Structure formats: structure tokens, C-alpha cells
Amino acid sequence: MPRKTEKSGKGDIPYSTVVRLAQYLRILERLHAVGTTKISSNELAKEAKVNSFLVRKDLSYFGEFGVRGVGYDLKSLIREIRRILGLNRDRRIVLVGVGHLGRALLSYKGFAEEGFVTCGLFDSDPAKIGSSVGDLQVRSIFSLEDFVQGNGPIDIGIIAVPAFSAQFVANKLVAVGVKGLLNFAPIPLTVPTHVISISVDLTTNLEVISYYLLHR
Amino acid sequence: MPRKTEKSGKGDIPYSTVVRLAQYLRILERLHAVGTTKISSNELAKEAKVNSFLVRKDLSYFGEFGVRGVGYDLKSLIREIRRILGLNRDRRIVLVGVGHLGRALLSYKGFAEEGFVTCGLFDSDPAKIGSSVGDLQVRSIFSLEDFVQGNGPIDIGIIAVPAFSAQFVANKLVAVGVKGLLNFAPIPLTVPTHVISISVDLTTNLEVISYYLLHR
DNA sequence: ACGTGTGAAAGATTTCACAGCG
DNA sequence: CGCTGTGAAATCTTTCACACGT
């Protein structure tokens, strides 16, 4: 992951299969919007830049979704992948760290479209606390527990704070029962095994590119 | 790599090794700033949340940097990894797409620290073209070729535009000789084999987390 | 005939055990 | 003695070939 990326997961199904499933979904939704109604593993593979064996293997971990000799029905394949990824329900998200990156993430439309509902914003900067971003107020990170008491449990926490406070924020989120973390701070987080944490490190990605500029 | 991450690379050294090298570097620099002067593979492994065999194997692809019975000298290990990653020279970057995400990336300090020099901003929105962000003017994407003629070659292009124009932008960048792309649009790019492209897809990462919230 | 689903082979990565050297 | 460097084993992932169903 890419990384860029940290991983964790259940042993049976490869982590990379899960990542590709999400990518297939993006592609299928784009094609659906354009009016396509069926697709073969070959066509999907071409779009995703992988080979068709891998598309079929990835899907076969979860069931038989295609028709032999025909291909896959686009609409039902989308439904199946969304079910596999747990996107057939809303996921409640909070964002911690309302800086430039945090605001950029908030304005990103893709999130809401897939059922990710941002329901809380948190920061530690007194200058930001109390201000509004979109239709949400920024709250103190120390009011996180109260927030969960009053507003119900949170599924996923997005961490967009500086490296030095990322682990502190992660601990707070885990303490209030958050089970998934998406971390943009350039530091590997320590979390209990029942919590899934994925890190996206922008500098790491640039450095990987730098490596391949040199060695090739 | 990721994923979130797309990959590409030379066959000999695992892609994940390169990613980890960049992560090790981040950790070593943090420890260096705190005054640490030497480190063992075991200590580094603990920080990076991998095991010490892997740390040693990753490093051993590139040479023998440690002292048996002692460990690694922090300063010289940092220097070696920076050299391996090609960070001992400046890398000239342009950003295409000066929206929320683009601006957030610009304000991210980590880039400059590692020798990534942003030397051009491009967009296609007439309302943005001509305006200044930091000490750079936003230019029309159609002036990219002129820019390279006048300002010298670009190493890396960061693509922070909507999905529908990402491939168009990638083509333009490749056409003016850019050899590395960091793509934030949720679509896999087609690039010539001599160009390295890494994609960071935020929605994909959330969906992967959603999957593991369910299956575990 | 066509494209899926899958067991087996190939390939890649990680783990391990221990030799080697300060 | 302690910790690195590395060939060999174990594990995981991808590719392949072909049987199967429509």
C-alpha cells in the first residue's frame, strides 16, 4: 500500500484483494453512470490495469457473481461489492484536525457518496474550537467522550493532526470505541488488534517516486 | 501501496521494501532530532511495527550499513537511505489542480524538508489562473510546455484534479518529460512504462477500513 | 462457443536460523 | 557476547490452464 500504507487484516483474504475490490467498485460505478449494463472480467481488468485472472480470483473469494459465457451484470456486481465492503450501511466518521488537509478532506465529495457521514469535527486549537466548517461546529478534542455519549458511536476516525499528537488522538478515539482509523500523520500508530488503522503518508509516496526516478 | 496505491517498479527490489525505507527514514529523522545517535534493527523494527529480520533484509539489498554486535550509526544510516531514495538532490515538482486538496498539499511542510521543491502551479479554472498561492502564480495547464521551456525540466507532477480530467493532465505532464506522477484522482492512470505513477485514493482507503470493520 | 470459477504451478515476499565479525 | 547480514524454508500472492455451465 500502495502502501504508503500500513496494513492489518484477517488472514484469509489478501489485503490487496480488498483494496482492488474498492477500486473495481469505483470503476463499475463510473461505467454504470455511463449506461453500461454488463462487463466481463477482461474488460474490468483492463480498466483496473490488472489481469483478468486476478479479477476473477478476487471476486471468487466471496462467491459466484458472474454468468459463464456471459460475464457480470454490472448492477448486481456493484451491489455485491458494496455489500462485501460494508457500504450498504452508513458509516459515521469524525475528523480530528481541522487544518488545511482536514478541510480538504471535508470538501471531498466522494466520501458522502459512498455512505460515509461526517458527524463531528475536533481540534485542539482554541482559535478553531467553536467555529463552523460546513454545517458542523469544531469541538475540543477533550469533549470527544461527551460527544459520543450524546450523539452515538463513531465507526471511523480520520486523523489529520501533526505527527507529535497523532498517537494521543488515536488513543482518545480508541478509548471511545472507534474501530477504524485513517491516519494522515507521518507516524505509524499503535492500536489494539481489534482496531484497523491505515496510514496515508504523502511524503513517503513522493520518496518512493524519487527512488524509481533514480533506479530504472 | 498502499495502494490506495498503485505500484510499478523494477523487479529486483520489492516495492514494499522501498516504501518501508521511506518509513524508516521518517523514524530515523525523528530520533535524530531527539538526540539519538545509534539504533539496532530491533529498535527500528519496533518503531516501524515490523520485525527486525525485515529491517535487516530491506537494508541488505543496498549494502552493509551496520556494525555487527553494535547496530547502526543513526546519522550515516539516514545519509545512506536518503541516497538510496534519491533525496540527496532537489526534486522539482509541479502541482496541477489548485483546489482544496492541492492547497493543503502545498501547505504541507514535510515536502520541502525532504528536498521537494514546488516550482509551478497549474489549473484549468480561469478564475484561479493568474492568482497567487504562496509565492507562486497559478498558470493555465495549457502553458505547461512553455513553462518547461523557460524554467527547466520537472521531475514529479502532483495531480489533484477531478477524475474526469486526470488522464488528460497525466498525458500533458508525460508529454513535457515528467517521469513521476503522484495522483490523487480516483482513477488508475495509463502511463508509459518509463514513468512511475502512484495513486492515492482516499475513498478506497475508507472502504478498506469499512471492510475490516465488518470482517473481523 | 464463450467467459467464469478454481486447483495447481510459479513467483514474490517474509520469516527464520545461524554464520560472521566486531 | 551481541547484533548484523544472508541463504534456505515457509508463507503469501499472482498467474495459469482448463473444467464447467449457459
Tab-separated table of C-alpha atoms (C1' of nucleotides) in Angstrom:
chain	number	residue	atom	x	y	z
A	1	MET	CA	0.000	0.000	0.000
A	2	PRO	CA	0.377	1.063	-2.301
A	3	ARG	CA	1.076	1.173	0.805
A	4	LYS	CA	2.128	4.250	1.879
A	5	THR	CA	0.304	2.250	3.666
A	6	GLU	CA	0.037	0.225	6.688
A	7	LYS	CA	-1.922	-2.934	6.800
A	8	SER	CA	-3.708	-5.280	9.065
A	9	GLY	CA	-6.410	-7.725	8.438
A	10	LYS	CA	-7.834	-11.120	8.532
A	11	GLY	CA	-5.647	-13.893	7.276
A	12	ASP	CA	-7.903	-15.497	4.755
A	13	ILE	CA	-8.408	-12.827	2.134
A	14	PRO	CA	-5.396	-10.872	0.876
A	15	TYR	CA	-5.288	-7.229	1.875
A	16	SER	CA	-4.588	-6.338	-1.751
A	17	THR	CA	-7.773	-8.098	-2.808
A	18	VAL	CA	-9.786	-5.798	-0.559
A	19	VAL	CA	-8.039	-2.736	-1.984
A	20	ARG	CA	-8.717	-3.882	-5.542
A	21	LEU	CA	-12.356	-4.570	-4.724
A	22	ALA	CA	-12.762	-0.927	-3.742
A	23	GLN	CA	-11.050	0.074	-6.984
A	24	TYR	CA	-13.273	-2.200	-9.051
A	25	LEU	CA	-16.259	-0.590	-7.389
A	26	ARG	CA	-15.101	2.897	-8.393
A	27	ILE	CA	-14.739	1.725	-11.993
A	28	LEU	CA	-18.056	-0.102	-12.078
A	29	GLU	CA	-19.875	2.924	-10.711
A	30	ARG	CA	-18.321	5.117	-13.361
A	31	LEU	CA	-19.394	2.707	-16.094
A	32	HIS	CA	-22.860	2.387	-14.595
A	33	ALA	CA	-23.253	6.155	-14.719
A	34	VAL	CA	-22.436	5.989	-18.425
A	35	GLY	CA	-25.129	3.395	-19.069
A	36	THR	CA	-23.119	0.162	-19.229
A	37	THR	CA	-25.113	-2.850	-18.028
A	38	LYS	CA	-22.724	-5.818	-18.258
A	39	ILE	CA	-18.989	-6.355	-18.097
A	40	SER	CA	-16.532	-9.247	-18.461
A	41	SER	CA	-13.587	-9.880	-16.176
A	42	ASN	CA	-11.418	-8.942	-19.126
A	43	GLU	CA	-12.974	-5.538	-19.583
A	44	LEU	CA	-12.895	-4.776	-15.871
A	45	ALA	CA	-9.291	-5.943	-15.714
A	46	LYS	CA	-8.330	-3.559	-18.494
A	47	GLU	CA	-9.918	-0.627	-16.686
A	48	ALA	CA	-8.233	-1.528	-13.407
A	49	LYS	CA	-4.889	-2.292	-15.082
A	50	VAL	CA	-4.663	-5.793	-13.683
A	51	ASN	CA	-5.178	-9.112	-15.440
A	52	SER	CA	-8.451	-10.894	-15.750
A	53	PHE	CA	-7.392	-13.952	-13.722
A	54	LEU	CA	-6.879	-11.674	-10.775
A	55	VAL	CA	-10.286	-10.028	-11.157
A	56	ARG	CA	-11.976	-13.414	-11.155
A	57	LYS	CA	-9.875	-14.698	-8.265
A	58	ASP	CA	-10.614	-11.595	-6.210
A	59	LEU	CA	-14.345	-11.984	-6.740
A	60	SER	CA	-14.301	-15.739	-6.226
A	61	TYR	CA	-13.200	-15.312	-2.611
A	62	PHE	CA	-16.693	-14.022	-1.913
A	63	GLY	CA	-18.988	-16.037	-4.181
A	64	GLU	CA	-20.007	-16.629	-7.769
A	65	PHE	CA	-21.270	-13.390	-9.177
A	66	GLY	CA	-20.894	-13.966	-12.892
A	67	VAL	CA	-22.602	-15.989	-15.592
A	68	ARG	CA	-20.340	-18.347	-17.546
A	69	GLY	CA	-20.093	-17.456	-21.162
A	70	VAL	CA	-21.644	-14.067	-20.486
A	71	GLY	CA	-19.912	-12.008	-17.819
A	72	TYR	CA	-21.123	-9.960	-14.884
A	73	ASP	CA	-24.288	-7.927	-14.563
A	74	LEU	CA	-22.990	-4.502	-13.683
A	75	LYS	CA	-25.750	-3.502	-11.314
A	76	SER	CA	-25.678	-6.681	-9.274
A	77	LEU	CA	-21.890	-6.771	-9.180
A	78	ILE	CA	-21.903	-3.240	-7.761
A	79	ARG	CA	-24.439	-4.329	-5.164
A	80	GLU	CA	-22.353	-7.373	-4.185
A	81	ILE	CA	-19.100	-5.445	-3.843
A	82	ARG	CA	-20.821	-2.754	-1.824
A	83	ARG	CA	-22.166	-5.447	0.474
A	84	ILE	CA	-18.747	-7.104	0.797
A	85	LEU	CA	-17.140	-3.770	1.696
A	86	GLY	CA	-19.853	-2.991	4.208
A	87	LEU	CA	-21.083	0.017	2.238
A	88	ASN	CA	-24.726	-0.975	2.412
A	89	ARG	CA	-24.986	0.931	5.667
A	90	ASP	CA	-23.902	4.406	6.701
A	91	ARG	CA	-20.562	4.803	8.422
A	92	ARG	CA	-20.247	7.560	10.978
A	93	ILE	CA	-16.980	9.451	10.785
A	94	VAL	CA	-15.263	12.109	12.837
A	95	LEU	CA	-12.395	14.239	11.652
A	96	VAL	CA	-9.710	15.254	14.116
A	97	GLY	CA	-7.513	18.114	12.956
A	98	VAL	CA	-9.269	20.874	11.042
A	99	GLY	CA	-6.206	22.289	9.269
A	100	HIS	CA	-5.703	22.616	5.542
A	101	LEU	CA	-5.691	18.893	4.923
A	102	GLY	CA	-8.658	18.269	7.171
A	103	ARG	CA	-10.719	20.915	5.376
A	104	ALA	CA	-9.712	19.494	2.016
A	105	LEU	CA	-10.917	16.070	3.106
A	106	LEU	CA	-14.230	17.552	4.249
A	107	SER	CA	-14.811	19.183	0.896
A	108	TYR	CA	-14.145	15.939	-0.918
A	109	LYS	CA	-17.453	14.804	-2.367
A	110	GLY	CA	-16.540	11.143	-2.844
A	111	PHE	CA	-16.916	10.417	0.851
A	112	ALA	CA	-20.574	11.205	1.260
A	113	GLU	CA	-21.461	9.414	-1.954
A	114	GLU	CA	-20.310	6.091	-0.548
A	115	GLY	CA	-22.221	6.460	2.706
A	116	PHE	CA	-19.514	7.989	4.879
A	117	VAL	CA	-21.224	10.554	7.065
A	118	THR	CA	-19.043	13.115	8.781
A	119	CYS	CA	-20.753	13.790	12.077
A	120	GLY	CA	-18.113	15.554	14.149
A	121	LEU	CA	-15.072	17.825	13.848
A	122	PHE	CA	-12.416	18.102	16.522
A	123	ASP	CA	-9.291	20.142	17.054
A	124	SER	CA	-7.088	21.274	19.920
A	125	ASP	CA	-6.549	24.842	18.687
A	126	PRO	CA	-8.688	27.226	20.803
A	127	ALA	CA	-8.832	29.571	17.810
A	128	LYS	CA	-10.674	26.928	15.806
A	129	ILE	CA	-12.863	25.439	18.512
A	130	GLY	CA	-16.372	26.838	18.237
A	131	SER	CA	-16.015	27.934	14.630
A	132	SER	CA	-18.119	26.308	11.925
A	133	VAL	CA	-16.949	24.383	8.894
A	134	GLY	CA	-19.770	23.481	6.569
A	135	ASP	CA	-22.694	22.725	8.853
A	136	LEU	CA	-20.581	21.367	11.693
A	137	GLN	CA	-19.004	23.087	14.682
A	138	VAL	CA	-15.417	22.378	15.622
A	139	ARG	CA	-15.230	20.918	19.110
A	140	SER	CA	-12.419	20.456	21.586
A	141	ILE	CA	-10.728	17.089	21.350
A	142	PHE	CA	-11.347	16.834	25.094
A	143	SER	CA	-15.093	16.815	24.503
A	144	LEU	CA	-14.877	13.676	22.380
A	145	GLU	CA	-16.249	11.439	25.100
A	146	ASP	CA	-19.225	13.720	25.759
A	147	PHE	CA	-19.870	13.823	22.039
A	148	VAL	CA	-20.087	10.055	21.783
A	149	GLN	CA	-22.342	9.912	24.859
A	150	GLY	CA	-24.719	12.384	23.285
A	151	ASN	CA	-24.519	11.548	19.595
A	152	GLY	CA	-23.941	7.822	19.477
A	153	PRO	CA	-20.977	5.690	18.489
A	154	ILE	CA	-18.467	6.532	15.764
A	155	ASP	CA	-17.202	4.000	13.255
A	156	ILE	CA	-14.155	5.695	11.784
A	157	GLY	CA	-11.813	8.453	12.894
A	158	ILE	CA	-9.774	10.470	10.423
A	159	ILE	CA	-6.574	11.798	11.932
A	160	ALA	CA	-5.225	14.917	10.231
A	161	VAL	CA	-3.089	16.355	13.016
A	162	PRO	CA	0.698	16.846	13.300
A	163	ALA	CA	2.836	13.782	13.934
A	164	PHE	CA	3.535	14.645	17.557
A	165	SER	CA	-0.115	14.443	18.583
A	166	ALA	CA	-1.325	11.649	16.291
A	167	GLN	CA	-0.816	8.822	18.779
A	168	PHE	CA	-2.539	10.862	21.500
A	169	VAL	CA	-5.536	11.398	19.224
A	170	ALA	CA	-5.569	7.747	18.210
A	171	ASN	CA	-5.656	6.706	21.863
A	172	LYS	CA	-8.577	9.051	22.547
A	173	LEU	CA	-10.505	7.689	19.555
A	174	VAL	CA	-9.870	4.087	20.515
A	175	ALA	CA	-10.914	4.867	24.085
A	176	VAL	CA	-14.360	5.999	22.938
A	177	GLY	CA	-14.836	2.844	20.862
A	178	VAL	CA	-13.765	3.867	17.367
A	179	LYS	CA	-12.747	0.726	15.475
A	180	GLY	CA	-11.215	2.175	12.310
A	181	LEU	CA	-8.590	4.874	11.843
A	182	LEU	CA	-7.431	6.651	8.703
A	183	ASN	CA	-4.199	8.377	9.640
A	184	PHE	CA	-2.536	11.157	7.647
A	185	ALA	CA	0.206	11.875	10.180
A	186	PRO	CA	3.588	10.513	9.101
A	187	ILE	CA	3.985	8.141	12.003
A	188	PRO	CA	2.937	4.506	12.472
A	189	LEU	CA	0.198	4.258	15.068
A	190	THR	CA	-0.006	1.689	17.825
A	191	VAL	CA	-3.549	0.401	18.175
A	192	PRO	CA	-5.186	-2.671	19.746
A	193	THR	CA	-5.539	-5.616	17.368
A	194	HIS	CA	-9.307	-5.193	17.110
A	195	VAL	CA	-8.802	-1.727	15.601
A	196	ILE	CA	-7.911	-1.340	11.938
A	197	SER	CA	-5.580	1.511	11.107
A	198	ILE	CA	-4.485	2.631	7.654
A	199	SER	CA	-1.865	5.315	7.239
A	200	VAL	CA	-1.524	7.566	4.225
A	201	ASP	CA	1.840	9.279	4.178
A	202	LEU	CA	2.242	11.815	1.409
A	203	THR	CA	5.966	12.337	1.831
A	204	THR	CA	6.591	8.597	1.737
A	205	ASN	CA	4.850	8.400	-1.609
A	206	LEU	CA	6.960	11.196	-3.055
A	207	GLU	CA	10.084	9.489	-1.781
A	208	VAL	CA	9.063	6.222	-3.396
A	209	ILE	CA	8.630	8.073	-6.673
A	210	SER	CA	12.034	9.662	-6.159
A	211	TYR	CA	13.516	6.181	-5.737
A	212	TYR	CA	12.069	4.965	-9.025
A	213	LEU	CA	13.213	8.100	-10.836
A	214	LEU	CA	16.715	7.004	-9.907
A	215	HIS	CA	16.601	3.222	-10.221
A	216	ARG	CA	15.253	2.339	-13.593
B	1	MET	CA	0.598	0.908	-1.620
B	2	PRO	CA	-0.545	1.028	-0.473
B	3	ARG	CA	-2.167	1.126	-2.890
B	4	LYS	CA	-4.507	3.327	-2.021
B	5	THR	CA	-1.834	2.593	-4.015
B	6	GLU	CA	-0.799	1.578	-7.385
B	7	LYS	CA	2.586	0.164	-7.999
B	8	SER	CA	5.201	-0.256	-10.604
B	9	GLY	CA	8.843	-0.844	-10.306
B	10	LYS	CA	11.952	-2.675	-11.006
B	11	GLY	CA	11.860	-6.379	-10.451
B	12	ASP	CA	14.818	-6.840	-8.186
B	13	ILE	CA	13.864	-4.952	-5.053
B	14	PRO	CA	10.372	-5.367	-3.628
B	15	TYR	CA	8.136	-2.336	-3.881
B	16	SER	CA	7.274	-2.761	-0.210
B	17	THR	CA	10.944	-2.542	0.685
B	18	VAL	CA	11.136	0.879	-0.937
B	19	VAL	CA	8.052	2.031	0.948
B	20	ARG	CA	9.470	0.802	4.227
B	21	LEU	CA	12.787	2.503	3.546
B	22	ALA	CA	10.979	5.824	3.327
B	23	GLN	CA	9.194	4.991	6.582
B	24	TYR	CA	12.435	4.045	8.305
B	25	LEU	CA	13.852	7.374	7.197
B	26	ARG	CA	10.992	9.279	8.773
B	27	ILE	CA	11.551	7.431	12.046
B	28	LEU	CA	15.325	7.869	11.997
B	29	GLU	CA	14.990	11.584	11.375
B	30	ARG	CA	12.607	11.912	14.288
B	31	LEU	CA	15.023	10.073	16.562
B	32	HIS	CA	17.946	12.099	15.264
B	33	ALA	CA	16.117	15.297	16.155
B	34	VAL	CA	15.758	13.970	19.692
B	35	GLY	CA	19.474	13.325	20.008
B	36	THR	CA	19.700	9.565	19.388
B	37	THR	CA	22.975	8.538	17.752
B	38	LYS	CA	22.753	4.789	17.243
B	39	ILE	CA	19.994	2.219	16.743
B	40	SER	CA	19.653	-1.547	16.356
B	41	SER	CA	17.494	-3.295	13.789
B	42	ASN	CA	15.341	-4.377	16.700
B	43	GLU	CA	14.688	-0.860	17.939
B	44	LEU	CA	13.984	0.435	14.454
B	45	ALA	CA	11.707	-2.523	13.823
B	46	LYS	CA	9.721	-1.731	16.942
B	47	GLU	CA	9.223	1.877	15.862
B	48	ALA	CA	8.175	0.832	12.354
B	49	LYS	CA	5.966	-2.025	13.617
B	50	VAL	CA	7.709	-4.677	11.558
B	51	ASN	CA	10.119	-7.364	12.654
B	52	SER	CA	13.859	-6.965	12.832
B	53	PHE	CA	14.609	-9.602	10.176
B	54	LEU	CA	12.732	-7.488	7.708
B	55	VAL	CA	14.575	-4.306	8.632
B	56	ARG	CA	17.904	-6.035	8.080
B	57	LYS	CA	16.766	-7.680	4.855
B	58	ASP	CA	15.456	-4.368	3.497
B	59	LEU	CA	18.763	-2.651	4.198
B	60	SER	CA	20.862	-5.563	2.962
B	61	TYR	CA	19.500	-5.141	-0.581
B	62	PHE	CA	21.582	-1.972	-0.765
B	63	GLY	CA	24.723	-2.701	1.218
B	64	GLU	CA	26.111	-3.315	4.691
B	65	PHE	CA	25.385	-0.270	6.779
B	66	GLY	CA	25.598	-1.686	10.285
B	67	VAL	CA	28.316	-2.858	12.644
B	68	ARG	CA	27.915	-6.402	13.941
B	69	GLY	CA	27.445	-6.567	17.641
B	70	VAL	CA	26.706	-2.847	17.757
B	71	GLY	CA	23.964	-1.671	15.429
B	72	TYR	CA	23.617	1.233	13.019
B	73	ASP	CA	25.031	4.718	13.309
B	74	LEU	CA	21.957	6.901	13.037
B	75	LYS	CA	23.494	9.731	11.085
B	76	SER	CA	25.156	7.558	8.473
B	77	LEU	CA	22.095	5.341	8.101
B	78	ILE	CA	19.997	8.422	7.413
B	79	ARG	CA	22.534	9.543	4.822
B	80	GLU	CA	22.528	6.118	3.132
B	81	ILE	CA	18.750	5.842	2.955
B	82	ARG	CA	18.491	9.373	1.615
B	83	ARG	CA	20.995	8.455	-1.055
B	84	ILE	CA	19.131	5.243	-1.921
B	85	LEU	CA	15.857	7.150	-2.264
B	86	GLY	CA	17.493	9.829	-4.403
B	87	LEU	CA	16.880	12.524	-1.791
B	88	ASN	CA	20.435	13.853	-1.927
B	89	ARG	CA	19.371	16.149	-4.741
B	90	ASP	CA	16.437	18.513	-5.131
B	91	ARG	CA	13.371	17.261	-6.957
B	92	ARG	CA	11.380	19.776	-8.937
B	93	ILE	CA	7.636	19.375	-8.584
B	94	VAL	CA	4.594	20.927	-10.179
B	95	LEU	CA	1.099	20.766	-8.782
B	96	VAL	CA	-1.830	20.509	-11.158
B	97	GLY	CA	-5.187	21.301	-9.592
B	98	VAL	CA	-5.210	24.130	-7.068
B	99	GLY	CA	-8.403	23.178	-5.254
B	100	HIS	CA	-8.776	22.426	-1.561
B	101	LEU	CA	-6.638	19.317	-1.704
B	102	GLY	CA	-3.977	20.971	-3.848
B	103	ARG	CA	-3.706	23.890	-1.429
B	104	ALA	CA	-3.498	21.525	1.513
B	105	LEU	CA	-0.630	19.685	-0.156
B	106	LEU	CA	1.174	22.977	-0.776
B	107	SER	CA	0.923	23.954	2.848
B	108	TYR	CA	2.326	20.628	3.960
B	109	LYS	CA	5.774	21.324	5.356
B	110	GLY	CA	7.137	17.806	5.057
B	111	PHE	CA	7.628	18.139	1.311
B	112	ALA	CA	10.161	20.961	1.310
B	113	GLU	CA	12.088	19.393	4.160
B	114	GLU	CA	12.959	16.375	2.054
B	115	GLY	CA	14.122	18.406	-0.929
B	116	PHE	CA	10.896	18.503	-2.935
B	117	VAL	CA	10.719	21.960	-4.462
B	118	THR	CA	7.363	23.102	-5.769
B	119	CYS	CA	8.179	25.254	-8.770
B	120	GLY	CA	4.879	25.548	-10.613
B	121	LEU	CA	1.109	25.576	-10.065
B	122	PHE	CA	-1.395	24.802	-12.795
B	123	ASP	CA	-5.152	24.735	-13.104
B	124	SER	CA	-7.759	24.946	-15.816
B	125	ASP	CA	-10.173	27.246	-13.952
B	126	PRO	CA	-9.914	30.780	-15.416
B	127	ALA	CA	-10.948	32.168	-12.036
B	128	LYS	CA	-7.806	30.700	-10.472
B	129	ILE	CA	-5.323	31.296	-13.278
B	130	GLY	CA	-3.237	34.362	-12.518
B	131	SER	CA	-3.929	34.338	-8.784
B	132	SER	CA	-1.119	33.702	-6.328
B	133	VAL	CA	-0.805	30.900	-3.811
B	134	GLY	CA	2.179	31.345	-1.535
B	135	ASP	CA	4.855	32.863	-3.737
B	136	LEU	CA	3.733	31.117	-6.909
B	137	GLN	CA	1.282	32.185	-9.603
B	138	VAL	CA	-1.308	29.744	-10.869
B	139	ARG	CA	-0.849	29.156	-14.614
B	140	SER	CA	-3.036	27.667	-17.283
B	141	ILE	CA	-2.497	23.961	-17.824
B	142	PHE	CA	-2.072	24.856	-21.496
B	143	SER	CA	1.049	26.870	-20.693
B	144	LEU	CA	2.790	23.814	-19.243
B	145	GLU	CA	5.033	23.345	-22.266
B	146	ASP	CA	6.119	26.992	-22.261
B	147	PHE	CA	6.825	26.727	-18.562
B	148	VAL	CA	9.164	23.785	-19.026
B	149	GLN	CA	10.896	25.548	-21.933
B	150	GLY	CA	11.524	28.580	-19.768
B	151	ASN	CA	12.051	27.071	-16.318
B	152	GLY	CA	13.723	23.761	-16.958
B	153	PRO	CA	12.572	20.172	-16.599
B	154	ILE	CA	10.199	18.878	-13.936
B	155	ASP	CA	10.781	15.644	-12.055
B	156	ILE	CA	7.412	14.967	-10.470
B	157	GLY	CA	3.835	16.045	-11.164
B	158	ILE	CA	1.183	16.013	-8.479
B	159	ILE	CA	-2.293	15.545	-9.892
B	160	ALA	CA	-5.077	16.930	-7.698
B	161	VAL	CA	-7.827	17.390	-10.277
B	162	PRO	CA	-11.218	15.684	-10.689
B	163	ALA	CA	-11.258	12.131	-12.058
B	164	PHE	CA	-12.552	13.142	-15.480
B	165	SER	CA	-9.503	15.273	-16.288
B	166	ALA	CA	-6.790	13.276	-14.516
B	167	GLN	CA	-5.740	11.222	-17.542
B	168	PHE	CA	-5.666	14.358	-19.687
B	169	VAL	CA	-3.374	16.058	-17.179
B	170	ALA	CA	-1.199	12.955	-16.892
B	171	ASN	CA	-0.749	12.907	-20.666
B	172	LYS	CA	0.257	16.563	-20.687
B	173	LEU	CA	2.789	16.002	-17.919
B	174	VAL	CA	4.271	12.951	-19.600
B	175	ALA	CA	4.465	14.862	-22.863
B	176	VAL	CA	6.718	17.515	-21.314
B	177	GLY	CA	9.032	14.878	-19.873
B	178	VAL	CA	7.779	14.386	-16.308
B	179	LYS	CA	8.863	10.925	-15.155
B	180	GLY	CA	6.977	10.606	-11.859
B	181	LEU	CA	3.303	11.150	-11.026
B	182	LEU	CA	1.540	11.297	-7.696
B	183	ASN	CA	-2.153	11.017	-8.472
B	184	PHE	CA	-4.977	11.893	-6.088
B	185	ALA	CA	-7.788	11.385	-8.591
B	186	PRO	CA	-9.740	8.154	-8.012
B	187	ILE	CA	-8.889	6.602	-11.348
B	188	PRO	CA	-5.981	4.398	-12.453
B	189	LEU	CA	-3.737	6.280	-14.866
B	190	THR	CA	-2.276	4.876	-18.055
B	191	VAL	CA	1.337	5.951	-18.439
B	192	PRO	CA	4.336	4.735	-20.459
B	193	THR	CA	6.460	2.120	-18.693
B	194	HIS	CA	9.313	4.563	-18.122
B	195	VAL	CA	7.017	6.752	-15.999
B	196	ILE	CA	6.282	5.849	-12.389
B	197	SER	CA	2.799	6.611	-11.175
B	198	ILE	CA	1.478	6.194	-7.642
B	199	SER	CA	-2.175	6.773	-6.878
B	200	VAL	CA	-3.553	7.769	-3.506
B	201	ASP	CA	-7.292	7.221	-3.330
B	202	LEU	CA	-8.901	8.461	-0.144
B	203	THR	CA	-12.268	6.828	-0.685
B	204	THR	CA	-10.647	3.471	-1.372
B	205	ASN	CA	-8.892	3.648	1.978
B	206	LEU	CA	-12.125	4.395	3.808
B	207	GLU	CA	-13.778	1.492	2.042
B	208	VAL	CA	-10.973	-0.855	3.039
B	209	ILE	CA	-11.464	0.228	6.637
B	210	SER	CA	-15.191	-0.347	6.233
B	211	TYR	CA	-14.444	-3.885	5.055
B	212	TYR	CA	-12.347	-4.669	8.107
B	213	LEU	CA	-14.964	-3.185	10.436
B	214	LEU	CA	-17.254	-5.876	9.089
B	215	HIS	CA	-14.990	-8.898	8.659
B	216	ARG	CA	-13.212	-9.458	11.900
C	1	DA	C1'	-18.697	-21.154	-28.250
C	2	DC	C1'	-17.758	-18.098	-24.630
C	3	DG	C1'	-16.332	-16.375	-20.276
C	4	DT	C1'	-16.494	-17.754	-15.389
C	5	DG	C1'	-14.619	-20.238	-11.319
C	6	DT	C1'	-10.759	-22.785	-9.290
C	7	DG	C1'	-6.972	-26.175	-8.181
C	8	DA	C1'	-2.231	-26.343	-9.143
C	9	DA	C1'	2.217	-24.067	-10.566
C	10	DA	C1'	5.006	-20.133	-10.486
C	11	DG	C1'	6.644	-16.196	-8.446
C	12	DA	C1'	7.379	-12.905	-4.801
C	13	DT	C1'	7.913	-11.657	-0.054
C	14	DT	C1'	8.662	-12.573	4.690
C	15	DT	C1'	10.441	-15.329	8.364
C	16	DC	C1'	13.881	-17.960	10.280
C	17	DA	C1'	18.324	-19.839	11.811
C	18	DC	C1'	22.734	-19.250	12.093
C	19	DA	C1'	27.305	-17.914	10.365
C	20	DG	C1'	30.325	-13.992	10.726
C	21	DC	C1'	32.546	-10.249	12.730
C	22	DG	C1'	33.443	-6.519	15.819
D	1	DC	C1'	28.739	-11.786	23.788
D	2	DG	C1'	25.716	-9.110	20.786
D	3	DC	C1'	23.774	-7.752	16.639
D	4	DT	C1'	24.320	-7.741	11.658
D	5	DG	C1'	23.963	-9.968	7.056
D	6	DT	C1'	22.134	-13.775	4.333
D	7	DG	C1'	20.958	-18.407	2.266
D	8	DA	C1'	17.209	-21.531	2.854
D	9	DA	C1'	12.394	-22.518	4.373
D	10	DA	C1'	7.824	-21.007	4.975
D	11	DT	C1'	4.167	-18.263	3.599
D	12	DC	C1'	1.540	-15.475	0.800
D	13	DT	C1'	0.034	-13.693	-3.826
D	14	DT	C1'	-0.477	-13.960	-8.630
D	15	DT	C1'	-0.647	-16.433	-12.858
D	16	DC	C1'	-2.100	-20.094	-15.476
D	17	DA	C1'	-4.773	-23.900	-17.614
D	18	DC	C1'	-8.698	-25.952	-18.058
D	19	DA	C1'	-13.152	-27.854	-16.480
D	20	DC	C1'	-17.807	-26.214	-16.168
D	21	DG	C1'	-22.224	-24.115	-17.006
D	22	DT	C1'	-25.245	-21.490	-20.015
